[in-house]
Amino acid sequence: MWTRRGSTLDAAAAHRRRLTAGVVIATVLMSSGAMVIFPLLPTLQLRLGISTADVGVIAAAGFAASLAAELIVAPYADRGRARLMGVVGVLLMATALAGSALATESWHLVAGRAVGGFGFGVFMAAASALLVRADPLRAGESLGRLGAAELAGVSLGPLASGLSIAISTPGAILGWSAAAVLVGVAPVALAFRERATAAVAPAEGPAAASVDTAVTAPPRLSFGLLRSPRVVGILLLYGAVMVPTGAYDGIWPRFMADIGASEQLTALSYTLFAVPYALVAGWAGRVADRRGGVSAFVRGAVVLVPIVALYGVIGDPWVATGVGFVESSGQALAFIGAAAAMAQAVPAERAGASQGLMRAFGLLTATVAAALSGVAYELGGPLALFGGTALVVVVMVAAGLVVVRAARVRSEARRAAPRGEHPIELTDARACAPTRA
């Protein structure tokens, strides 16, 4: 009996290791491809006559397309389609980069970003769902590794393109990037698999019983999860930390150039930003698993918000690069904390739908922020962009924490009340339970 149980647990651990390795490799390639264009934008602005406001639209197109993918396609990761979704996501990203390499007008770049954003959303929905179900008790740690891989790509893509622009053209760089992304098909095809045999659930906690793939088909869309107040609060928290991502991902090269940075320093700033995130991601995930995702999020937000506002008064590119190095630690705790909080709030059988809904809401806030960022920067400069971003983050974090706390208080009151002395209410677990399509 014990030998059989031990071998089953060993098989589960081996599956988790293979899946994590495949996810990490493919995610690095995908996020590199998604970010490779940004250091090229100042050069493309001159060659194609793109305005700074158009840069914001280009960035927003990717976010908006990812949003659509997370809402429409993500639930299919809970229906046995995760590997197919991963392969399709990689192919769409490679196609988008190849198309952008041939761009002669700004709308070509907008279309490329849209196709690539959709592919990235499809890929991430599949990856996160598989990681959560592989070991629900360690969902925070697994999602931390996913976040670290994403940030590694965020650093490598801009660094490679920023250094290459000195000896090559934007079209050639984007073409080679498309070829590199295609390599990601191999780890996706080999590693993106659900476990065929159920693992023996450990005794610690109810989430352990969710290791298997769900057998009940969830709805095609994820909006049913919004019946849970706790889910709504977590969405606000995740959306808050996505606002800075949307607000200055596309404008950052323009900002750095305006305060005297070279293209090489701008590329280096992306790399240095990712280093602390990658280093603390595993620890941040373990904190979220041990203390709760919301607690980890709050710790990150305390670091993040003042730094976002500080960018508005920085006039030296090296100082801005150093401040970004510190900001990354706060980003890690906040992002991973919110993702872990969602995994802890929703049954593992709905991991694809819940993580997809969370990222979709984050992408919605990022899309709005990106669309307004170019206008804000042109009209009010760095102070308007970064100061306004910090203010929006504070308001959304406060609202999210209020909703999460109210949901927790109501849940505790229901548990404490004697049986029969309170009405039947919709609990978070019932709100998030699978229903038939």
CSV table of C-alpha atoms in Angstrom, one decimal:
chain,number,residue,atom,x,y,z
A,1,MET,CA,0.0,0.0,0.0
A,2,TRP,CA,2.7,2.5,1.0
A,3,THR,CA,4.8,1.5,-2.0
A,4,ARG,CA,1.9,2.1,-4.3
A,5,ARG,CA,1.2,5.5,-2.7
A,6,GLY,CA,4.8,6.5,-2.8
A,7,SER,CA,5.2,5.6,-6.5
A,8,THR,CA,2.0,7.5,-7.3
A,9,LEU,CA,3.4,10.6,-5.5
A,10,ASP,CA,6.7,10.2,-7.2
A,11,ALA,CA,4.9,10.1,-10.6
A,12,ALA,CA,3.0,13.3,-9.7
A,13,ALA,CA,6.2,15.0,-8.8
A,14,ALA,CA,7.9,13.9,-12.0
A,15,HIS,CA,5.0,15.2,-14.0
A,16,ARG,CA,5.1,18.5,-12.2
A,17,ARG,CA,8.8,18.9,-12.9
A,18,ARG,CA,8.4,18.1,-16.6
A,19,LEU,CA,5.5,20.4,-16.9
A,20,THR,CA,7.3,23.2,-15.1
A,21,ALA,CA,10.4,22.9,-17.3
A,22,GLY,CA,8.3,23.0,-20.5
A,23,VAL,CA,6.3,25.9,-19.3
A,24,VAL,CA,9.4,27.9,-18.3
A,25,ILE,CA,11.2,27.4,-21.6
A,26,ALA,CA,8.1,28.2,-23.8
A,27,THR,CA,7.1,31.2,-21.6
A,28,VAL,CA,10.6,32.8,-21.9
A,29,LEU,CA,10.4,32.5,-25.7
A,30,MET,CA,6.8,33.8,-25.9
A,31,SER,CA,7.4,36.8,-23.6
A,32,SER,CA,10.6,37.6,-25.4
A,33,GLY,CA,8.7,37.7,-28.6
A,34,ALA,CA,6.0,39.9,-27.1
A,35,MET,CA,8.4,42.5,-25.9
A,36,VAL,CA,11.1,42.5,-28.6
A,37,ILE,CA,9.5,45.3,-30.5
A,38,PHE,CA,9.5,48.0,-27.8
A,39,PRO,CA,13.2,49.1,-28.1
A,40,LEU,CA,12.7,49.3,-31.8
A,41,LEU,CA,9.8,51.7,-31.6
A,42,PRO,CA,11.9,55.0,-31.6
A,43,THR,CA,13.5,53.8,-34.8
A,44,LEU,CA,10.2,52.7,-36.3
A,45,GLN,CA,8.7,56.1,-35.3
A,46,LEU,CA,11.3,57.8,-37.5
A,47,ARG,CA,11.0,55.4,-40.4
A,48,LEU,CA,7.2,55.0,-40.5
A,49,GLY,CA,6.2,58.4,-39.2
A,50,ILE,CA,4.5,57.0,-36.1
A,51,SER,CA,3.4,59.5,-33.5
A,52,THR,CA,3.9,59.0,-29.7
A,53,ALA,CA,0.1,58.6,-29.4
A,54,ASP,CA,0.2,55.8,-32.0
A,55,VAL,CA,2.8,54.0,-29.8
A,56,GLY,CA,0.2,53.8,-27.1
A,57,VAL,CA,-2.3,52.4,-29.6
A,58,ILE,CA,0.2,49.7,-30.7
A,59,ALA,CA,0.8,48.7,-27.1
A,60,ALA,CA,-3.0,48.7,-26.3
A,61,ALA,CA,-3.7,46.4,-29.3
A,62,GLY,CA,-1.7,43.6,-27.8
A,63,PHE,CA,-3.3,44.0,-24.4
A,64,ALA,CA,-6.8,44.1,-25.9
A,65,ALA,CA,-6.3,41.0,-28.0
A,66,SER,CA,-4.9,39.1,-25.0
A,67,LEU,CA,-8.0,40.2,-23.0
A,68,ALA,CA,-10.3,38.7,-25.6
A,69,ALA,CA,-8.3,35.4,-25.6
A,70,GLU,CA,-8.4,35.2,-21.8
A,71,LEU,CA,-12.1,35.7,-21.7
A,72,ILE,CA,-13.2,33.6,-24.7
A,73,VAL,CA,-10.6,30.8,-25.0
A,74,ALA,CA,-9.2,30.3,-21.4
A,75,PRO,CA,-12.1,28.1,-20.2
A,76,TYR,CA,-11.2,25.5,-22.8
A,77,ALA,CA,-8.0,24.9,-20.8
A,78,ASP,CA,-10.3,23.2,-18.3
A,79,ARG,CA,-11.8,21.0,-21.0
A,80,GLY,CA,-8.7,19.1,-22.1
A,81,ARG,CA,-7.5,21.5,-24.7
A,82,ALA,CA,-4.5,23.0,-22.9
A,83,ARG,CA,-1.8,21.5,-25.2
A,84,LEU,CA,-3.6,22.5,-28.4
A,85,MET,CA,-4.0,26.0,-27.0
A,86,GLY,CA,-0.3,26.2,-26.2
A,87,VAL,CA,0.7,25.2,-29.7
A,88,VAL,CA,-1.7,27.6,-31.3
A,89,GLY,CA,-0.5,30.4,-29.1
A,90,VAL,CA,3.1,29.9,-30.1
A,91,LEU,CA,2.2,29.8,-33.8
A,92,LEU,CA,0.2,33.0,-33.5
A,93,MET,CA,3.0,34.9,-31.8
A,94,ALA,CA,5.5,33.8,-34.5
A,95,THR,CA,3.1,34.8,-37.3
A,96,ALA,CA,2.6,38.2,-35.6
A,97,LEU,CA,6.4,38.9,-35.5
A,98,ALA,CA,6.9,37.8,-39.1
A,99,GLY,CA,4.1,40.2,-40.2
A,100,SER,CA,5.5,43.1,-38.1
A,101,ALA,CA,8.8,42.5,-39.8
A,102,LEU,CA,7.2,43.5,-43.1
A,103,ALA,CA,5.3,46.5,-41.7
A,104,THR,CA,5.3,49.7,-43.8
A,105,GLU,CA,2.5,51.6,-41.9
A,106,SER,CA,1.5,52.0,-38.3
A,107,TRP,CA,-1.6,49.9,-38.7
A,108,HIS,CA,0.5,46.9,-39.7
A,109,LEU,CA,2.2,47.1,-36.3
A,110,VAL,CA,-1.2,47.4,-34.6
A,111,ALA,CA,-2.4,44.3,-36.4
A,112,GLY,CA,0.8,42.4,-35.5
A,113,ARG,CA,0.5,43.3,-31.9
A,114,ALA,CA,-3.1,42.2,-31.9
A,115,VAL,CA,-2.4,38.8,-33.3
A,116,GLY,CA,0.6,38.3,-31.0
A,117,GLY,CA,-1.4,39.4,-28.0
A,118,PHE,CA,-4.1,36.9,-28.8
A,119,GLY,CA,-1.6,34.1,-29.1
A,120,PHE,CA,0.1,35.1,-25.8
A,121,GLY,CA,-3.3,35.1,-24.0
A,122,VAL,CA,-4.2,31.7,-25.3
A,123,PHE,CA,-0.8,30.3,-24.3
A,124,MET,CA,-0.8,31.8,-20.8
A,125,ALA,CA,-4.3,30.5,-20.1
A,126,ALA,CA,-3.2,26.9,-20.9
A,127,ALA,CA,0.1,27.2,-19.0
A,128,SER,CA,-1.4,28.6,-15.7
A,129,ALA,CA,-4.3,26.1,-15.7
A,130,LEU,CA,-1.9,23.1,-16.0
A,131,LEU,CA,0.4,24.4,-13.3
A,132,VAL,CA,-2.3,25.0,-10.8
A,133,ARG,CA,-3.9,21.6,-11.3
A,134,ALA,CA,-0.5,19.8,-11.2
A,135,ASP,CA,-0.2,20.7,-7.5
A,136,PRO,CA,-3.0,23.0,-6.1
A,137,LEU,CA,-1.3,23.2,-2.7
A,138,ARG,CA,1.8,24.7,-4.3
A,139,ALA,CA,-0.1,26.9,-6.8
A,140,GLY,CA,1.6,30.1,-5.5
A,141,GLU,CA,5.1,28.7,-6.0
A,142,SER,CA,4.2,27.3,-9.5
A,143,LEU,CA,2.6,30.6,-10.6
A,144,GLY,CA,5.7,32.3,-9.3
A,145,ARG,CA,7.9,30.3,-11.6
A,146,LEU,CA,5.6,31.2,-14.4
A,147,GLY,CA,5.9,34.8,-13.6
A,148,ALA,CA,9.7,34.6,-13.3
A,149,ALA,CA,9.8,33.0,-16.8
A,150,GLU,CA,7.6,35.7,-18.2
A,151,LEU,CA,9.8,38.4,-16.7
A,152,ALA,CA,13.0,36.7,-18.0
A,153,GLY,CA,11.5,36.9,-21.5
A,154,VAL,CA,10.6,40.5,-20.8
A,155,SER,CA,14.2,41.3,-20.1
A,156,LEU,CA,15.8,39.1,-22.8
A,157,GLY,CA,13.6,40.2,-25.7
A,158,PRO,CA,14.2,44.0,-25.3
A,159,LEU,CA,17.9,43.4,-24.5
A,160,ALA,CA,18.5,41.4,-27.7
A,161,SER,CA,16.6,43.8,-29.9
A,162,GLY,CA,18.1,46.9,-28.2
A,163,LEU,CA,21.6,45.6,-28.8
A,164,SER,CA,20.9,44.3,-32.3
A,165,ILE,CA,19.5,47.6,-33.6
A,166,ALA,CA,23.1,49.0,-33.8
A,167,ILE,CA,24.0,46.4,-36.4
A,168,SER,CA,20.7,45.4,-38.0
A,169,THR,CA,17.3,46.7,-39.1
A,170,PRO,CA,14.0,46.4,-37.2
A,171,GLY,CA,12.6,44.1,-39.9
A,172,ALA,CA,15.4,41.7,-39.6
A,173,ILE,CA,15.3,41.6,-35.8
A,174,LEU,CA,11.6,40.9,-35.9
A,175,GLY,CA,12.0,38.1,-38.5
A,176,TRP,CA,14.7,36.3,-36.4
A,177,SER,CA,12.5,36.7,-33.3
A,178,ALA,CA,9.7,34.9,-35.1
A,179,ALA,CA,12.0,32.0,-35.8
A,180,ALA,CA,13.1,31.9,-32.2
A,181,VAL,CA,9.6,31.8,-30.9
A,182,LEU,CA,8.8,28.9,-33.2
A,183,VAL,CA,11.2,26.8,-31.1
A,184,GLY,CA,8.7,27.0,-28.3
A,185,VAL,CA,6.4,24.5,-30.2
A,186,ALA,CA,8.7,21.6,-29.0
A,187,PRO,CA,8.4,22.1,-25.2
A,188,VAL,CA,4.7,22.8,-25.5
A,189,ALA,CA,4.0,19.6,-27.5
A,190,LEU,CA,6.1,17.5,-25.1
A,191,ALA,CA,5.2,18.9,-21.7
A,192,PHE,CA,1.7,20.4,-21.9
A,193,ARG,CA,-0.2,17.4,-20.6
A,194,GLU,CA,-2.7,16.7,-17.9
A,195,ARG,CA,-1.9,13.7,-15.6
A,196,ALA,CA,-3.7,10.6,-16.8
A,197,THR,CA,-3.7,9.0,-13.3
A,198,ALA,CA,-4.9,10.7,-10.2
A,199,ALA,CA,-2.3,11.4,-7.5
A,200,VAL,CA,-3.0,10.5,-3.9
A,201,ALA,CA,-4.1,13.7,-2.3
A,202,PRO,CA,-2.0,14.8,0.7
A,203,ALA,CA,-3.8,15.3,4.0
A,204,GLU,CA,-3.0,19.0,4.3
A,205,GLY,CA,-5.9,21.1,3.2
A,206,PRO,CA,-8.9,20.8,1.0
A,207,ALA,CA,-7.1,22.0,-2.2
A,208,ALA,CA,-5.2,18.7,-2.4
A,209,ALA,CA,-8.3,16.9,-3.6
A,210,SER,CA,-8.3,19.0,-6.8
A,211,VAL,CA,-5.3,17.4,-8.5
A,212,ASP,CA,-7.3,15.6,-11.1
A,213,THR,CA,-8.6,17.1,-14.3
A,214,ALA,CA,-12.2,18.3,-13.8
A,215,VAL,CA,-14.8,16.0,-15.3
A,216,THR,CA,-17.6,18.5,-15.3
A,217,ALA,CA,-17.5,20.8,-18.3
A,218,PRO,CA,-17.4,24.5,-17.2
A,219,PRO,CA,-19.2,27.2,-19.0
A,220,ARG,CA,-17.7,28.6,-22.2
A,221,LEU,CA,-17.1,32.0,-20.6
A,222,SER,CA,-15.8,32.8,-17.1
A,223,PHE,CA,-18.3,35.5,-16.0
A,224,GLY,CA,-20.1,33.1,-13.7
A,225,LEU,CA,-17.1,33.5,-11.3
A,226,LEU,CA,-18.1,37.1,-10.7
A,227,ARG,CA,-20.9,35.9,-8.4
A,228,SER,CA,-18.2,35.5,-5.8
A,229,PRO,CA,-17.4,38.8,-4.0
A,230,ARG,CA,-14.0,37.4,-3.1
A,231,VAL,CA,-13.2,36.9,-6.8
A,232,VAL,CA,-14.3,40.4,-7.6
A,233,GLY,CA,-12.0,41.9,-5.0
A,234,ILE,CA,-9.0,39.9,-6.3
A,235,LEU,CA,-9.8,41.1,-9.8
A,236,LEU,CA,-9.5,44.7,-8.6
A,237,LEU,CA,-6.1,43.9,-6.9
A,238,TYR,CA,-4.7,42.3,-10.0
A,239,GLY,CA,-6.0,45.0,-12.2
A,240,ALA,CA,-4.4,47.6,-10.0
A,241,VAL,CA,-0.9,46.1,-10.5
A,242,MET,CA,-1.5,45.9,-14.2
A,243,VAL,CA,-2.1,49.6,-14.6
A,244,PRO,CA,1.6,50.5,-14.5
A,245,THR,CA,2.4,47.7,-17.0
A,246,GLY,CA,0.0,49.2,-19.5
A,247,ALA,CA,0.8,52.8,-18.7
A,248,TYR,CA,4.5,52.8,-19.4
A,249,ASP,CA,5.5,49.6,-21.2
A,250,GLY,CA,5.2,51.3,-24.6
A,251,ILE,CA,6.1,54.8,-23.4
A,252,TRP,CA,9.2,53.7,-21.4
A,253,PRO,CA,11.6,53.8,-24.4
A,254,ARG,CA,10.3,57.3,-25.3
A,255,PHE,CA,10.7,58.4,-21.6
A,256,MET,CA,14.2,57.1,-21.3
A,257,ALA,CA,15.2,58.7,-24.6
A,258,ASP,CA,13.8,62.1,-23.4
A,259,ILE,CA,15.9,62.0,-20.2
A,260,GLY,CA,19.1,61.1,-22.2
A,261,ALA,CA,19.2,57.3,-22.3
A,262,SER,CA,20.8,55.5,-25.2
A,263,GLU,CA,19.0,52.6,-26.9
A,264,GLN,CA,21.4,50.2,-25.2
A,265,LEU,CA,20.7,51.6,-21.7
A,266,THR,CA,17.0,51.4,-22.4
A,267,ALA,CA,17.4,47.7,-23.3
A,268,LEU,CA,19.5,47.2,-20.2
A,269,SER,CA,16.8,48.8,-18.0
A,270,TYR,CA,14.4,46.1,-19.1
A,271,THR,CA,16.9,43.4,-18.2
A,272,LEU,CA,17.7,44.8,-14.8
A,273,PHE,CA,14.0,45.2,-14.0
A,274,ALA,CA,13.5,41.5,-14.5
A,275,VAL,CA,16.4,40.3,-12.4
A,276,PRO,CA,14.9,40.9,-8.9
A,277,TYR,CA,11.6,39.5,-10.0
A,278,ALA,CA,13.2,36.3,-11.2
A,279,LEU,CA,15.2,36.0,-8.0
A,280,VAL,CA,12.3,36.6,-5.6
A,281,ALA,CA,9.5,34.9,-7.6
A,282,GLY,CA,9.9,31.5,-5.9
A,283,TRP,CA,10.1,33.0,-2.5
A,284,ALA,CA,7.1,35.2,-3.2
A,285,GLY,CA,5.1,32.2,-4.3
A,286,ARG,CA,5.9,30.3,-1.1
A,287,VAL,CA,4.9,33.4,1.0
A,288,ALA,CA,1.6,33.4,-0.8
A,289,ASP,CA,1.1,29.7,-0.2
A,290,ARG,CA,2.0,30.0,3.5
A,291,ARG,CA,0.4,33.4,4.4
A,292,GLY,CA,-2.2,33.8,1.7
A,293,GLY,CA,-2.1,35.5,-1.6
A,294,VAL,CA,-3.8,38.8,-0.5
A,295,SER,CA,-1.2,39.2,2.3
A,296,ALA,CA,1.6,38.8,-0.2
A,297,PHE,CA,0.0,41.3,-2.6
A,298,VAL,CA,-0.2,44.0,0.1
A,299,ARG,CA,3.5,43.6,0.9
A,300,GLY,CA,4.2,44.1,-2.8
A,301,ALA,CA,1.9,47.1,-3.2
A,302,VAL,CA,3.6,48.9,-0.4
A,303,VAL,CA,6.8,48.8,-2.3
A,304,LEU,CA,5.3,49.4,-5.8
A,305,VAL,CA,3.1,52.5,-5.4
A,306,PRO,CA,5.7,55.0,-4.1
A,307,ILE,CA,8.2,54.0,-6.8
A,308,VAL,CA,5.7,54.4,-9.6
A,309,ALA,CA,5.1,58.0,-8.5
A,310,LEU,CA,8.8,58.6,-8.1
A,311,TYR,CA,9.4,58.1,-11.9
A,312,GLY,CA,7.6,61.4,-12.5
A,313,VAL,CA,10.4,63.5,-11.0
A,314,ILE,CA,13.4,61.5,-12.1
A,315,GLY,CA,15.6,63.2,-14.7
A,316,ASP,CA,18.5,60.8,-15.0
A,317,PRO,CA,18.3,57.6,-17.0
A,318,TRP,CA,20.7,55.7,-14.7
A,319,VAL,CA,18.6,56.6,-11.6
A,320,ALA,CA,15.4,55.5,-13.4
A,321,THR,CA,17.1,52.2,-14.2
A,322,GLY,CA,18.1,51.7,-10.6
A,323,VAL,CA,14.7,52.6,-9.3
A,324,GLY,CA,13.2,50.0,-11.7
A,325,PHE,CA,15.5,47.4,-10.2
A,326,VAL,CA,13.8,48.0,-6.8
A,327,GLU,CA,10.3,48.3,-8.3
A,328,SER,CA,10.6,44.7,-9.7
A,329,SER,CA,10.6,43.2,-6.2
A,330,GLY,CA,7.3,44.9,-5.4
A,331,GLN,CA,5.9,43.8,-8.7
A,332,ALA,CA,6.8,40.2,-8.0
A,333,LEU,CA,5.0,40.1,-4.6
A,334,ALA,CA,2.0,41.9,-6.0
A,335,PHE,CA,1.5,39.9,-9.2
A,336,ILE,CA,2.2,36.5,-7.7
A,337,GLY,CA,0.2,37.3,-4.6
A,338,ALA,CA,-2.9,38.2,-6.6
A,339,ALA,CA,-2.5,35.1,-8.8
A,340,ALA,CA,-2.1,32.8,-5.8
A,341,ALA,CA,-5.1,34.5,-4.1
A,342,MET,CA,-7.3,33.6,-7.2
A,343,ALA,CA,-6.0,30.0,-7.1
A,344,GLN,CA,-6.9,29.8,-3.4
A,345,ALA,CA,-10.4,31.3,-4.0
A,346,VAL,CA,-11.5,29.0,-6.8
A,347,PRO,CA,-11.5,25.2,-7.2
A,348,ALA,CA,-8.6,23.8,-9.2
A,349,GLU,CA,-11.1,22.4,-11.8
A,350,ARG,CA,-11.8,26.0,-12.8
A,351,ALA,CA,-8.1,27.1,-12.8
A,352,GLY,CA,-8.1,28.0,-16.5
A,353,ALA,CA,-11.3,30.0,-16.3
A,354,SER,CA,-10.4,31.8,-13.1
A,355,GLN,CA,-6.8,32.7,-14.0
A,356,GLY,CA,-8.0,33.7,-17.5
A,357,LEU,CA,-10.7,36.0,-16.0
A,358,MET,CA,-8.1,37.5,-13.7
A,359,ARG,CA,-5.6,38.2,-16.5
A,360,ALA,CA,-8.4,39.5,-18.7
A,361,PHE,CA,-9.4,42.1,-16.2
A,362,GLY,CA,-5.8,43.0,-15.7
A,363,LEU,CA,-5.4,43.3,-19.5
A,364,LEU,CA,-8.5,45.5,-19.6
A,365,THR,CA,-7.0,48.0,-17.1
A,366,ALA,CA,-3.7,47.8,-19.0
A,367,THR,CA,-5.4,48.4,-22.3
A,368,VAL,CA,-7.1,51.5,-21.0
A,369,ALA,CA,-3.9,52.7,-19.4
A,370,ALA,CA,-1.8,52.0,-22.6
A,371,ALA,CA,-4.4,53.8,-24.8
A,372,LEU,CA,-4.2,56.9,-22.5
A,373,SER,CA,-0.5,56.8,-21.8
A,374,GLY,CA,0.7,58.4,-25.0
A,375,VAL,CA,-1.8,61.3,-24.7
A,376,ALA,CA,-1.0,61.8,-21.0
A,377,TYR,CA,2.7,61.9,-21.7
A,378,GLU,CA,2.4,64.3,-24.6
A,379,LEU,CA,0.2,66.7,-22.6
A,380,GLY,CA,1.7,66.5,-19.2
A,381,GLY,CA,5.0,64.8,-19.4
A,382,PRO,CA,6.4,62.2,-16.9
A,383,LEU,CA,4.7,63.8,-13.9
A,384,ALA,CA,1.2,63.4,-15.4
A,385,LEU,CA,1.9,59.9,-16.6
A,386,PHE,CA,3.5,58.4,-13.6
A,387,GLY,CA,1.8,60.5,-10.9
A,388,GLY,CA,-1.6,59.7,-12.4
A,389,THR,CA,-0.7,56.0,-12.7
A,390,ALA,CA,0.2,55.9,-9.0
A,391,LEU,CA,-3.1,57.5,-8.0
A,392,VAL,CA,-5.2,55.0,-10.0
A,393,VAL,CA,-3.2,52.1,-8.4
A,394,VAL,CA,-3.9,53.4,-4.9
A,395,VAL,CA,-7.7,53.7,-5.6
A,396,MET,CA,-8.0,50.3,-7.1
A,397,VAL,CA,-6.0,48.6,-4.4
A,398,ALA,CA,-8.1,50.2,-1.6
A,399,ALA,CA,-11.3,49.2,-3.4
A,400,GLY,CA,-10.1,45.6,-3.8
A,401,LEU,CA,-9.0,45.2,-0.2
A,402,VAL,CA,-12.3,46.5,1.0
A,403,VAL,CA,-14.3,44.0,-1.1
A,404,VAL,CA,-12.0,41.1,-0.1
A,405,ARG,CA,-12.2,41.9,3.6
A,406,ALA,CA,-16.0,42.3,3.4
A,407,ALA,CA,-16.3,38.9,1.7
A,408,ARG,CA,-14.1,37.3,4.4
A,409,VAL,CA,-16.1,38.9,7.2
A,410,ARG,CA,-19.4,37.6,5.7
A,411,SER,CA,-17.9,34.1,5.3
A,412,GLU,CA,-16.6,34.0,8.9
A,413,ALA,CA,-20.0,35.2,10.1
A,414,ARG,CA,-21.8,32.4,8.2
A,415,ARG,CA,-19.5,29.8,9.7
A,416,ALA,CA,-19.9,31.1,13.2
A,417,ALA,CA,-23.7,31.4,13.2
A,418,PRO,CA,-25.6,28.4,14.7
A,419,ARG,CA,-27.3,26.2,12.1
A,420,GLY,CA,-30.6,27.5,11.1
A,421,GLU,CA,-30.1,31.0,12.3
A,422,HIS,CA,-29.0,32.5,9.1
A,423,PRO,CA,-30.4,32.4,5.5
A,424,ILE,CA,-28.9,30.3,2.8
A,425,GLU,CA,-26.4,32.5,0.9
A,426,LEU,CA,-24.3,32.0,-2.2
A,427,THR,CA,-20.8,31.1,-0.9
A,428,ASP,CA,-17.6,31.6,-2.8
A,429,ALA,CA,-17.3,27.9,-3.3
A,430,ARG,CA,-20.8,27.6,-4.7
A,431,ALA,CA,-20.3,30.6,-6.8
A,432,CYS,CA,-17.2,29.2,-8.4
A,433,ALA,CA,-18.4,25.6,-8.7
A,434,PRO,CA,-18.5,24.2,-12.3
A,435,THR,CA,-21.9,24.3,-14.0
A,436,ARG,CA,-23.0,22.8,-17.3
A,437,ALA,CA,-22.5,24.8,-20.5
